[in-house]
mmCIF file of C-alpha atoms and ligand atoms in Angstrom:
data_model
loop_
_atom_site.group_PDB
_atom_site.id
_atom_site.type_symbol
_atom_site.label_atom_id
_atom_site.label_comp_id
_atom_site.label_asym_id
_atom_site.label_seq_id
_atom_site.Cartn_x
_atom_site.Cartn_y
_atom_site.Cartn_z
ATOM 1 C CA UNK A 285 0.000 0.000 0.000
ATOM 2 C CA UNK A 286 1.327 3.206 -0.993
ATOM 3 C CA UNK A 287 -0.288 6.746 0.009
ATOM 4 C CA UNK A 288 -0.608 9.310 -2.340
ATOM 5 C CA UNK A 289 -2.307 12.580 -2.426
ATOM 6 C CA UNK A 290 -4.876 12.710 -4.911
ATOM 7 C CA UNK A 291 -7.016 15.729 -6.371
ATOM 8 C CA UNK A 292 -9.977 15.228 -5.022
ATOM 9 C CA UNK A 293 -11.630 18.583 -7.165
ATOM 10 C CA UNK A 294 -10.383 22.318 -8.512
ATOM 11 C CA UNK A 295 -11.878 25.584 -8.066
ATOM 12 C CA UNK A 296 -10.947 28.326 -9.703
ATOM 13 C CA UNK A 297 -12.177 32.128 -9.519
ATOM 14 C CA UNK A 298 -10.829 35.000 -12.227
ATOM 15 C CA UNK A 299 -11.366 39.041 -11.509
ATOM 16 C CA UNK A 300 -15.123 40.138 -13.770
ATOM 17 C CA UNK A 301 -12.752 43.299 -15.462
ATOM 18 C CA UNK A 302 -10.550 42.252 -18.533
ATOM 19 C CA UNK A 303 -7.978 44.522 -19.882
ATOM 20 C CA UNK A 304 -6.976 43.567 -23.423
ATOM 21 C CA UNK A 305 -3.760 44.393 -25.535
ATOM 22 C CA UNK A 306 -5.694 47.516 -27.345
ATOM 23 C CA UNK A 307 -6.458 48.796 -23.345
ATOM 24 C CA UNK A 308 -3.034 48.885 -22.935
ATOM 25 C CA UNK A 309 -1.961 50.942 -25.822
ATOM 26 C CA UNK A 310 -3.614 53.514 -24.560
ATOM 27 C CA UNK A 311 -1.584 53.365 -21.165
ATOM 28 C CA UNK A 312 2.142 52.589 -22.381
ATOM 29 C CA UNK A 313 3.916 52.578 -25.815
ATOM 30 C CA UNK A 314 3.236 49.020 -26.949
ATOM 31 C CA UNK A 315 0.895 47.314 -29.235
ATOM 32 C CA UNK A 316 -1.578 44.573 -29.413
ATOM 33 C CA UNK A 317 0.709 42.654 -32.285
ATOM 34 C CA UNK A 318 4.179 43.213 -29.935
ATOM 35 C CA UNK A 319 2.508 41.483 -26.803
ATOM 36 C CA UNK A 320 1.104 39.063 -28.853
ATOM 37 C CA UNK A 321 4.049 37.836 -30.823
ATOM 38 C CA UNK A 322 6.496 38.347 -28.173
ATOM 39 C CA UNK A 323 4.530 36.750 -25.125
ATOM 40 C CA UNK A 324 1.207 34.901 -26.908
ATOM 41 C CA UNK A 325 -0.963 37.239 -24.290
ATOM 42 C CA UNK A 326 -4.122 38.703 -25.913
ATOM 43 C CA UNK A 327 -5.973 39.631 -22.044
ATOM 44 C CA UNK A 328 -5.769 39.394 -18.618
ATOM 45 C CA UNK A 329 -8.515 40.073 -15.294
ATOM 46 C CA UNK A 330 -7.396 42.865 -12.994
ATOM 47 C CA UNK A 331 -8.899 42.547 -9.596
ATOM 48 C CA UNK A 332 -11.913 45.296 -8.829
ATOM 49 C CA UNK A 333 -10.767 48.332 -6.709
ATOM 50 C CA UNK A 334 -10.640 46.897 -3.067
ATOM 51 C CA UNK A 335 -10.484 43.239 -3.764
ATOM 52 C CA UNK A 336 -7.828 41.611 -2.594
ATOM 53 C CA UNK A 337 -5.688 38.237 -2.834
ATOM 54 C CA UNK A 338 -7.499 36.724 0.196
ATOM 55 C CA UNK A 339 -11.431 37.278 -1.653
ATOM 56 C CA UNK A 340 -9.957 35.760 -4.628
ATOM 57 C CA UNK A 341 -8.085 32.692 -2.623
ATOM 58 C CA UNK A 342 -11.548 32.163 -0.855
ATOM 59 C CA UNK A 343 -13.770 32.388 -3.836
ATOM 60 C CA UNK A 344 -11.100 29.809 -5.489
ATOM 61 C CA UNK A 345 -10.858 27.868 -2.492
ATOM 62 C CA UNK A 346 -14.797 27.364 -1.691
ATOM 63 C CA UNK A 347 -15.332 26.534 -5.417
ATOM 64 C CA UNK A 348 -13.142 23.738 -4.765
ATOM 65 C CA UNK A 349 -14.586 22.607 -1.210
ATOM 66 C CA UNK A 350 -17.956 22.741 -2.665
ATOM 67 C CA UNK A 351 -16.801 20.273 -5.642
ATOM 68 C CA UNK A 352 -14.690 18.200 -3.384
ATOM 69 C CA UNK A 353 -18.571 17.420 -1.140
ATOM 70 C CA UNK A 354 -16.407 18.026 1.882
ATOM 71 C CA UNK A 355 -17.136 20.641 4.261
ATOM 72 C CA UNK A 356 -14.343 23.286 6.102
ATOM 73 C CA UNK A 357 -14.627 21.041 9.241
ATOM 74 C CA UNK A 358 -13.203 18.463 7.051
ATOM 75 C CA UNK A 359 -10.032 20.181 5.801
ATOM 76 C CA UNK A 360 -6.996 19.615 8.194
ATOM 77 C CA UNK A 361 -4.880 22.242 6.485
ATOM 78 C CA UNK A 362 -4.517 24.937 3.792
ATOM 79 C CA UNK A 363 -1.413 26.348 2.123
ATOM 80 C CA UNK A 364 -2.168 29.384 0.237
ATOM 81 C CA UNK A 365 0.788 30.328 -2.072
ATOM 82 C CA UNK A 366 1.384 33.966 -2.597
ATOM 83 C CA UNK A 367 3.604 36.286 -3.440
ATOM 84 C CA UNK A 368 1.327 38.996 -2.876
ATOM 85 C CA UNK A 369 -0.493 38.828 0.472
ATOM 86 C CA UNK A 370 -2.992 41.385 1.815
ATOM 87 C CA UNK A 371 -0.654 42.309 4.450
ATOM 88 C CA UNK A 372 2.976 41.342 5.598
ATOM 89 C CA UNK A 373 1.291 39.329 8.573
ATOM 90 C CA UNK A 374 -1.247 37.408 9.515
ATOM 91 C CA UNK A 375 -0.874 35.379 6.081
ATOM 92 C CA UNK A 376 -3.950 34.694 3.407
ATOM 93 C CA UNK A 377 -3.930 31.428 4.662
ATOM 94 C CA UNK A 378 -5.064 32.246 8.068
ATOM 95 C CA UNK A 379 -7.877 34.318 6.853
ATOM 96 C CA UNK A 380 -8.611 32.020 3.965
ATOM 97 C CA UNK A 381 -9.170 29.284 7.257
ATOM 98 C CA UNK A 382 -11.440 31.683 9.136
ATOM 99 C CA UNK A 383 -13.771 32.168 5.978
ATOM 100 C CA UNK A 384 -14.136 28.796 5.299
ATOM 101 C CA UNK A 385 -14.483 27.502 8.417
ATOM 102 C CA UNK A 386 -11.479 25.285 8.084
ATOM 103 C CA UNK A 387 -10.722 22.971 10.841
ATOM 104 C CA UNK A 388 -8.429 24.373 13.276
ATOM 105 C CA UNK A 389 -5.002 23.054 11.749
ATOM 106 C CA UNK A 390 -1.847 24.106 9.414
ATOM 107 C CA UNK A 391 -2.381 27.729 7.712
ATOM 108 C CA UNK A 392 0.447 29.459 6.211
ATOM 109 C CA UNK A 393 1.705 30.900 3.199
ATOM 110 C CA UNK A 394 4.285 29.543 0.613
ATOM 111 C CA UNK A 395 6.457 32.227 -1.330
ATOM 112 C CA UNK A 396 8.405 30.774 -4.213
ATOM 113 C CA UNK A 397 6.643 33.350 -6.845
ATOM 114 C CA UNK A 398 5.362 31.815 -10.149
ATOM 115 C CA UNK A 399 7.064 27.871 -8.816
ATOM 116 C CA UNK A 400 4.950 28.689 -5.817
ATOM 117 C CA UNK A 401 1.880 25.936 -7.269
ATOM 118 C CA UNK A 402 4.500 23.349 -7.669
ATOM 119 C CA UNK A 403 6.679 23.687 -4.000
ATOM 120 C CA UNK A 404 2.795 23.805 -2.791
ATOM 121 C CA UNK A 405 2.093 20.783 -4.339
ATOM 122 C CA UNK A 406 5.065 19.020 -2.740
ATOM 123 C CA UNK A 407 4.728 20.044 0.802
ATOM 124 C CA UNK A 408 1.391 19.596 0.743
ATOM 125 C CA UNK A 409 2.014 16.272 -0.381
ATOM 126 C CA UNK A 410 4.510 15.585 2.861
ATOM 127 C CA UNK A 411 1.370 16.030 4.740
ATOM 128 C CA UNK A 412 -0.509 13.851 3.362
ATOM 129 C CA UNK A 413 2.126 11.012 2.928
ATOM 130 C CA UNK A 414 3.462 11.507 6.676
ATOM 131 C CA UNK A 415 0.156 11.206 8.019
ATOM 132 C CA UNK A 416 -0.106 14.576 9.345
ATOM 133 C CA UNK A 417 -3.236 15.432 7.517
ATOM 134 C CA UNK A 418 -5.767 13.705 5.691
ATOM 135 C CA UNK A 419 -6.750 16.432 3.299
ATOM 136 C CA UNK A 420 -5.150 19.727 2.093
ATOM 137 C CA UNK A 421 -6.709 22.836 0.841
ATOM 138 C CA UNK A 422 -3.934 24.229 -1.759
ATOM 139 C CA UNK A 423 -4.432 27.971 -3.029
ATOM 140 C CA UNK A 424 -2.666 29.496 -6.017
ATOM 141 C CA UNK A 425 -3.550 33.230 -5.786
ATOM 142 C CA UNK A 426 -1.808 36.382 -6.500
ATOM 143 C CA UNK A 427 -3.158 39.887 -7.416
ATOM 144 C CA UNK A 428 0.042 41.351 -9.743
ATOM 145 C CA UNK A 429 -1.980 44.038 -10.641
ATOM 146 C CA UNK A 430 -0.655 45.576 -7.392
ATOM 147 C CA UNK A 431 3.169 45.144 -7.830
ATOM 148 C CA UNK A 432 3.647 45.743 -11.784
ATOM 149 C CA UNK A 433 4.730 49.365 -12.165
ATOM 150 C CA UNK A 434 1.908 50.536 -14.819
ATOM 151 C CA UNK A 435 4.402 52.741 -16.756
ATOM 152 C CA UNK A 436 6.811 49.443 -17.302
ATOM 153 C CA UNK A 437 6.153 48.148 -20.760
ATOM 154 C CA UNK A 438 8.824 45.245 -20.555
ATOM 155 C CA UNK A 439 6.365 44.320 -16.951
ATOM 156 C CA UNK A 440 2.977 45.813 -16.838
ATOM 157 C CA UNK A 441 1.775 44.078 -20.177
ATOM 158 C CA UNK A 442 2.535 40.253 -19.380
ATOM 159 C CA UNK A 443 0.558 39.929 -15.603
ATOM 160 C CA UNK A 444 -2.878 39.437 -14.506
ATOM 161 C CA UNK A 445 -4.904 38.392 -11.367
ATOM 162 C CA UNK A 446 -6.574 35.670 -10.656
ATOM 163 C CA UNK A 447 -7.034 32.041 -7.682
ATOM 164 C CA UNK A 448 -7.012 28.457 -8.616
ATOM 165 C CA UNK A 449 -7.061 26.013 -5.424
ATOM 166 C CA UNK A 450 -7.210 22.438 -5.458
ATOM 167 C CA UNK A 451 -8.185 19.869 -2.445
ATOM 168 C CA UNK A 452 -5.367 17.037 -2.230
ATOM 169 C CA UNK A 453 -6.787 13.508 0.031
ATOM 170 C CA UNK A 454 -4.686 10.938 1.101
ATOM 171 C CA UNK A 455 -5.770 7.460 -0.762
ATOM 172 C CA UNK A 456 -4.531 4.520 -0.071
ATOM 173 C CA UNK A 457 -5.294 2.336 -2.726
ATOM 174 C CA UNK A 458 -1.764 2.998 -4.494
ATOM 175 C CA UNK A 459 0.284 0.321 -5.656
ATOM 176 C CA UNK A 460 3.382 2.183 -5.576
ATOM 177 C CA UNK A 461 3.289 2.737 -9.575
ATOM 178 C CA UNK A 462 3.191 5.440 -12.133
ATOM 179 C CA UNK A 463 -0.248 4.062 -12.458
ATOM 180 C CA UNK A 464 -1.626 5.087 -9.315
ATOM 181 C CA UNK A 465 -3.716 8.321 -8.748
ATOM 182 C CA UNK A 466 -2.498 11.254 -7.256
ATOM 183 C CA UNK A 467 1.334 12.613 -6.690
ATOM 184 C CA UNK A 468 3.362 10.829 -7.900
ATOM 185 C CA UNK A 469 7.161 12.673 -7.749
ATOM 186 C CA UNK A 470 8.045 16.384 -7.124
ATOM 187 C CA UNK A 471 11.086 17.846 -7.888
ATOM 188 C CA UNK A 472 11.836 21.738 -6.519
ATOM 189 C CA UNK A 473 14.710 23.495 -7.211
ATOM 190 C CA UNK A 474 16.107 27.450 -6.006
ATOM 191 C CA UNK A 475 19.385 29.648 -7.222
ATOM 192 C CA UNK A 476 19.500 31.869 -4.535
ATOM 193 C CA UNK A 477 22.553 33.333 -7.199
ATOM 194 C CA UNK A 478 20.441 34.578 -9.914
ATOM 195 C CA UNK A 479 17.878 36.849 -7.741
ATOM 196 C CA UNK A 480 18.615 40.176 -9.791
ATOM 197 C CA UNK A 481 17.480 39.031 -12.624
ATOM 198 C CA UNK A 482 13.644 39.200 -11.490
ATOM 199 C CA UNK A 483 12.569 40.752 -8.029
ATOM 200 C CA UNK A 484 10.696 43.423 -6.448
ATOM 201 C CA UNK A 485 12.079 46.557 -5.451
ATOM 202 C CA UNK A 486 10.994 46.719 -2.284
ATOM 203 C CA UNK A 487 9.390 45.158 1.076
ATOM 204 C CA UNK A 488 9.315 45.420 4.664
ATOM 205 C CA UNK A 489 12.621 45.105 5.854
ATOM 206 C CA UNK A 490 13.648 47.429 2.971
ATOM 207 C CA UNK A 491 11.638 50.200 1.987
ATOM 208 C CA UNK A 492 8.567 49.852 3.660
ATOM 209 C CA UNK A 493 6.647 49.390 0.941
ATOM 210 C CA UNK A 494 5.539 46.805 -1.338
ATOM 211 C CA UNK A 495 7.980 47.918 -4.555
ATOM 212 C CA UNK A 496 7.252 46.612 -8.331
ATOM 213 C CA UNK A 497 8.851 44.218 -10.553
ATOM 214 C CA UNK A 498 11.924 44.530 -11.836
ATOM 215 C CA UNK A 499 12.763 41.572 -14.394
ATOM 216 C CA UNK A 500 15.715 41.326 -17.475
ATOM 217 C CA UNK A 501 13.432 39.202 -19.673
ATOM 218 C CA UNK A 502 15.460 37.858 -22.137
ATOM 219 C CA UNK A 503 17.732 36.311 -18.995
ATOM 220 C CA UNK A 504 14.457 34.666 -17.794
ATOM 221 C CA UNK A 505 13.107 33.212 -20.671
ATOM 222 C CA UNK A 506 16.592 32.104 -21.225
ATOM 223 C CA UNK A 507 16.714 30.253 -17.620
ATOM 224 C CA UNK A 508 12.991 29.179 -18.151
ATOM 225 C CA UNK A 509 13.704 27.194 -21.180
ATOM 226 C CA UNK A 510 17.194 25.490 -19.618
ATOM 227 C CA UNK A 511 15.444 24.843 -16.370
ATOM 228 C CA UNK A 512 12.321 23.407 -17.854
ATOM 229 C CA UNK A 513 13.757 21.273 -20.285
ATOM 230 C CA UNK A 514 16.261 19.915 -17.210
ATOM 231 C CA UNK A 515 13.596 19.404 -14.361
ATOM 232 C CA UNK A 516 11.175 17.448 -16.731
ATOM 233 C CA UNK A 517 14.376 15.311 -17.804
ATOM 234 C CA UNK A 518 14.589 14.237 -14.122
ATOM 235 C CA UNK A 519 11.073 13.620 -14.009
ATOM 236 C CA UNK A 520 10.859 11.252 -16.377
ATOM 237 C CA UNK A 521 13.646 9.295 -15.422
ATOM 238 C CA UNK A 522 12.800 9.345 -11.886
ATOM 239 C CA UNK A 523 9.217 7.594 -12.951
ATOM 240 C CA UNK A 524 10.930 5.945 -15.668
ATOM 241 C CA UNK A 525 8.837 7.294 -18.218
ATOM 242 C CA UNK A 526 8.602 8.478 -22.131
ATOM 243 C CA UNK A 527 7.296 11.522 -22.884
ATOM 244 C CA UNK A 528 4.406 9.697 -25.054
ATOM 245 C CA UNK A 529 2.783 8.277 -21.822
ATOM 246 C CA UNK A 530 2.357 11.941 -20.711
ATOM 247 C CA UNK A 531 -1.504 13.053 -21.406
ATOM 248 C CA UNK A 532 -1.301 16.588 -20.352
ATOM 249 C CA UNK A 533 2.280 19.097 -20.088
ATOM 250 C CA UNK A 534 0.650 21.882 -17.507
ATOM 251 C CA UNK A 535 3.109 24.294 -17.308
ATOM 252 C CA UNK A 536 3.381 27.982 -15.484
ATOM 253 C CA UNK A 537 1.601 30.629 -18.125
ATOM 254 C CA UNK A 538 4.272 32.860 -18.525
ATOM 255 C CA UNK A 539 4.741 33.612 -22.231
ATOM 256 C CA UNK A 540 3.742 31.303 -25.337
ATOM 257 C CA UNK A 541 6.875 30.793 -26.520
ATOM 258 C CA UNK A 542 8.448 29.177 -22.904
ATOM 259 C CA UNK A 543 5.245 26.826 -23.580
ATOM 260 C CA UNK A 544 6.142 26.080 -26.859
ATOM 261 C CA UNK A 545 9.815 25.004 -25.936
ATOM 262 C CA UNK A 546 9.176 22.967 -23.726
ATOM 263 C CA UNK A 547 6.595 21.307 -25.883
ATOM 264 C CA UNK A 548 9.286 20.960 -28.325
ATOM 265 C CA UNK A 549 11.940 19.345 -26.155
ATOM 266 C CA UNK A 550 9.241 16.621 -25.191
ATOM 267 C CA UNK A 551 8.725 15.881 -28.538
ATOM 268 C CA UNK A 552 4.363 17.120 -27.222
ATOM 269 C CA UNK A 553 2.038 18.576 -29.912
ATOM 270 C CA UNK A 554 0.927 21.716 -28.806
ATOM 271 C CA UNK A 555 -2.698 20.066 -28.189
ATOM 272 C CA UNK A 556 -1.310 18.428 -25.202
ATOM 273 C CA UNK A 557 -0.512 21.548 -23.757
ATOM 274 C CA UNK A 558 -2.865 23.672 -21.474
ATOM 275 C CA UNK A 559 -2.755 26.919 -22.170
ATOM 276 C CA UNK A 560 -4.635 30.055 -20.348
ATOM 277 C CA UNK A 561 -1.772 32.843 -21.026
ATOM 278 C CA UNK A 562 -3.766 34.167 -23.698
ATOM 279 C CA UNK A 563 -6.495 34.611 -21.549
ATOM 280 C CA UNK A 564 -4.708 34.745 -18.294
ATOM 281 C CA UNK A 565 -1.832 36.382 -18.757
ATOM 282 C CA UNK A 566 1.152 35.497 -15.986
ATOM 283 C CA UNK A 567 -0.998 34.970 -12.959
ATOM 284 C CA UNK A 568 1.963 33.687 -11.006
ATOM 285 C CA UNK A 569 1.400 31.415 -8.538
ATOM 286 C CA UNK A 570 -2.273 31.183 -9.763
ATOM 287 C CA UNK A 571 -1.617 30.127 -13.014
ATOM 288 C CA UNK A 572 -1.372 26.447 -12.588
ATOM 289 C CA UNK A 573 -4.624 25.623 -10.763
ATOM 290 C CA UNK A 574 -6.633 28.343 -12.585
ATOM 291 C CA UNK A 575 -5.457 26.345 -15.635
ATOM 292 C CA UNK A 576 -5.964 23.343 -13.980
ATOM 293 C CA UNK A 577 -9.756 23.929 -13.233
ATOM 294 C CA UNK A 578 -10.012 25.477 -16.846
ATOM 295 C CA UNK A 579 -9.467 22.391 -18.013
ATOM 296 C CA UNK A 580 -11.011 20.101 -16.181
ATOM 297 C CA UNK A 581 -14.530 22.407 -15.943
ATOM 298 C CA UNK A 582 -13.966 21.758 -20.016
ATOM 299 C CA UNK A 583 -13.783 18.382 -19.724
ATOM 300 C CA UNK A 584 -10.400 18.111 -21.336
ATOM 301 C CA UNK A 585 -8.218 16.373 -18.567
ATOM 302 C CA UNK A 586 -10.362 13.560 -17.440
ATOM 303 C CA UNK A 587 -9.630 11.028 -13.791
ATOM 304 C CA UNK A 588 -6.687 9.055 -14.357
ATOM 305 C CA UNK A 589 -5.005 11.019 -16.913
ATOM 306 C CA UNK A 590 -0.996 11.960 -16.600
ATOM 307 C CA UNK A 591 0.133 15.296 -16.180
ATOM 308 C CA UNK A 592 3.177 16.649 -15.742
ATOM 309 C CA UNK A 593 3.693 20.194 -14.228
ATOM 310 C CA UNK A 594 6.756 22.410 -14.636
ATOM 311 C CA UNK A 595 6.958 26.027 -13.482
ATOM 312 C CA UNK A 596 10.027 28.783 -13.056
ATOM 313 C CA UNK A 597 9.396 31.782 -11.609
ATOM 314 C CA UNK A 598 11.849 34.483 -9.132
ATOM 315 C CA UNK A 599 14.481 33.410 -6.867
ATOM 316 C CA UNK A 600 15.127 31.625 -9.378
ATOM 317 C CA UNK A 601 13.139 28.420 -7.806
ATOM 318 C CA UNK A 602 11.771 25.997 -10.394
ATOM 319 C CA UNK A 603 10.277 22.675 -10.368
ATOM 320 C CA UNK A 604 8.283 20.303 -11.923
ATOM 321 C CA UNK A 605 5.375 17.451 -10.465
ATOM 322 C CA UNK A 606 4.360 14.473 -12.485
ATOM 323 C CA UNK A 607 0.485 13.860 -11.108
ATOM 324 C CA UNK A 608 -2.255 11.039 -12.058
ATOM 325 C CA UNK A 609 -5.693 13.103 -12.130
HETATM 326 N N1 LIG B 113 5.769 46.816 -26.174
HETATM 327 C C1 LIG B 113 6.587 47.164 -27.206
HETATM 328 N N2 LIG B 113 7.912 47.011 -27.165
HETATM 329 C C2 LIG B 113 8.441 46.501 -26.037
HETATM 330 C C3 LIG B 113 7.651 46.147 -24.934
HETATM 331 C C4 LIG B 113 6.246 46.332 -25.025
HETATM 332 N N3 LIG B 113 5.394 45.998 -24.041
HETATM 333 N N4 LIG B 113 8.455 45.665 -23.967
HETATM 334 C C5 LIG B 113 9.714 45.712 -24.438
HETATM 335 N N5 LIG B 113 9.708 46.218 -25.685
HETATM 336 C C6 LIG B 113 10.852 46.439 -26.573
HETATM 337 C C7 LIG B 113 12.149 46.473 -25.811
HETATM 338 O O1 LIG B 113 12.406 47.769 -25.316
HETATM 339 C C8 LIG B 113 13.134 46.050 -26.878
HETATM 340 O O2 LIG B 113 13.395 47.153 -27.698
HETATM 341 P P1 LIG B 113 14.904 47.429 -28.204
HETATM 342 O O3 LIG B 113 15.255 46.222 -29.041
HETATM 343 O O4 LIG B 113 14.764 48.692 -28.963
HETATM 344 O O5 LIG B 113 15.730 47.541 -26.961
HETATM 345 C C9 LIG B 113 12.348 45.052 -27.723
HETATM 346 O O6 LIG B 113 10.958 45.320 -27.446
HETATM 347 C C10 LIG B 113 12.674 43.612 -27.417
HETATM 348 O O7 LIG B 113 12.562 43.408 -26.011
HETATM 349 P P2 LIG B 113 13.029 42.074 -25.346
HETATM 350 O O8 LIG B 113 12.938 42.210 -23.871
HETATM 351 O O9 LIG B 113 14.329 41.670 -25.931
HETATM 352 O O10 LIG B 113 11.885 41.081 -25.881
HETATM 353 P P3 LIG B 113 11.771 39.534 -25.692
HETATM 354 O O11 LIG B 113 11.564 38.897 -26.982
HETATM 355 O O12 LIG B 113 12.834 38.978 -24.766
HETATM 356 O O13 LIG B 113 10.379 39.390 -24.905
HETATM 357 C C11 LIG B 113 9.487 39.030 -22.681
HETATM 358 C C12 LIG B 113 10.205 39.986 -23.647
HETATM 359 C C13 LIG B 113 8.084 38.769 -23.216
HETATM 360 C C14 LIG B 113 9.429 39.675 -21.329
HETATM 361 C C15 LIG B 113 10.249 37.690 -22.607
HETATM 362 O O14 LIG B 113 11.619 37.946 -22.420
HETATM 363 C C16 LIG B 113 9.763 36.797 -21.481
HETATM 364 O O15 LIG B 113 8.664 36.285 -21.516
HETATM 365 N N6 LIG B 113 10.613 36.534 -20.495
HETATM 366 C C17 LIG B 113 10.326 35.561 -19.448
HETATM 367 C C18 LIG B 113 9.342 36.041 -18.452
HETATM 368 C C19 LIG B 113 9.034 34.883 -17.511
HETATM 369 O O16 LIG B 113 9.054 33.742 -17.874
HETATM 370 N N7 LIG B 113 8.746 35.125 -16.311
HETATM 371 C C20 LIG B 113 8.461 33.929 -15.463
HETATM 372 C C21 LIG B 113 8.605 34.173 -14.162
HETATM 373 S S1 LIG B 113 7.664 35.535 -13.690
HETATM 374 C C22 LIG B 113 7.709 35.514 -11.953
HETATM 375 O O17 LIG B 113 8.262 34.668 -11.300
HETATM 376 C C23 LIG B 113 7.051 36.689 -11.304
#
């Protein structure tokens, strides 16, 4: 018998306003056919005035509750990962607990930017497996809108807003195979080394204030595409897998073309890949389970199908999951 954490349902919740490509031509010196070509972004949601990451990581998080037929009382811990919390302290988790009535357990927040879904999905994963809880509330959610500097062209055009949360369970029906359900192998990575080449200018212990991103793009995509194609490498080996047994790659939406590479290097027709960036835009640590939920809701990935899930984001942390819906 082998325990495994398996995704027991998704929620997901978006911001109602959309800015589009031709909204931001009118705000900074770019154009609809630049953002498209260079980053495959056509829209994104900005949050409404006053709403913050923790109404989107609850929205997300009961849609996900309500699927899963459990109730808060039921929910031994939540992670809620986040780059950009409502305040410093007490974290979204903790208030995403309160609202949903969560048992009174683990609540804390996981910072490892746009990787932040994937290090989520590991540690929530240790609880499950170590029998410290039974089932895990996991939040992607992240309101950018707040931390891109809206006079940044090379920034403000490629991020958006948005939750995706999914509720892991411990099952014990695994056989200790690639066939089981659930998590099957997670694989994180940081280079502490490499931290000026995407950050925010500012925080608590330094300014004071909350600062906006800073990012050499070319460096990044350059790092996303070595990274990628190195972390799903080990994955496959680890499982001893081909790339052909793979239903669904799920990577981080950052930019069309990072998708495409990686696509590439697996040998993957781009109909294996989900893809929300167009839609989405870079929605950091959201962008996973909001693409997650997209396309399950669709009924595209389906129980039982293999998905592998890669994301690089600042630090520079990256890793990758291989997961059996
Ligand atoms: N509109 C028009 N022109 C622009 C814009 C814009 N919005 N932004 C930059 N340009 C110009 C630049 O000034 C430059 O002009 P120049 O040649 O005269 O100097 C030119 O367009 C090319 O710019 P590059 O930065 O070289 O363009 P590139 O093809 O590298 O694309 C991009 C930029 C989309 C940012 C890409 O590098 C990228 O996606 N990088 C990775 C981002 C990423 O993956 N982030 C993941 C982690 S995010 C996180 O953790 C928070």
């Amino acid at each position: 018998m082998t325990v495994r954490s398996v995704i027991k349902a998704c929620g997901a919740y978006l911001p109602e306003k959309i800015l589009t490509n031709a909204d931001l031509e009118k705000m900074v010196d770019t154009s609809d056919e630049w953002i498209v070509q260079r980053s495959g972004i056509r829209e994104r949601r900005i949050a409404a005035e006053g709403e913050t990451t923790v109404d989107m990581a609850v929205k997300a998080g009961q849609e996900a509750l309500t699927r899963s037929g459990y109730e808060g009382s039921d929910i031994d811990g939540v992670i809620v990962c986040t780059s950009t919390p409502n305040h410093t302290f007490p974290s979204v988790a903790a208030e995403v607990q309160a609202a949903l009535n969560l048992r009174i357990g683990p609540a804390f927040d996981l910072q490892a930017v746009c990787s932040g879904f994937v290090y989520g999905l590991s540690v929530a994963d240790m609880f499950i497996k170590t029998g410290q809880a039974r089932r895990m509330l996991l939040i992607g959610a992240e309101k950018f809108s707040s931390i891109v500097d809206w006079n940044d062209r090379t920034t403000c055009v490629l991020f958006g807003d948005g939750a995706g949360a999914v509720v892991l369970e411990a099952d014990e029906s695994g056989q200790g195979t690639v066939d089981d359900r659930g998590i099957l192998s997670t694989h994180l990575y940081a280079d502490g080394t490499q931290k000026d080449i995407l950050y925010v200018n500012g925080g608590p212990a330094t300014t004071g204030e909350s600062g906006h991103i800073v990012m050499e793009g070319k460096e990044v995509f350059r790092s996303a595409v070595k990274y990628m194609s190195g972390v799903v490498a080990e994955v496959l080996e680890c499982n001893q897998i081909t790339s052909e047994q793979i239903d669904w790659l799920l990577p981080h939406q950052a930019n069309i073309r990072i998708l495409e590479a990686a696509a590439k290097k697996l040998g993957m027709s781009m109909d294996k890949v989900i893809v929300t960036v167009d839609r989405h835009g870079n929605t950091s640590a959201a962008s996973i389970p909001l693409a997650l939920a997209e396309a399950v809701e669709q009924g595209r990935v389906k129980q039982g199908d293999l998905l592998l899930i890669e994301a690089l984001g600042a630090g520079l942390t990256w890793g990758a999951a291989l997961v059996r819906f």
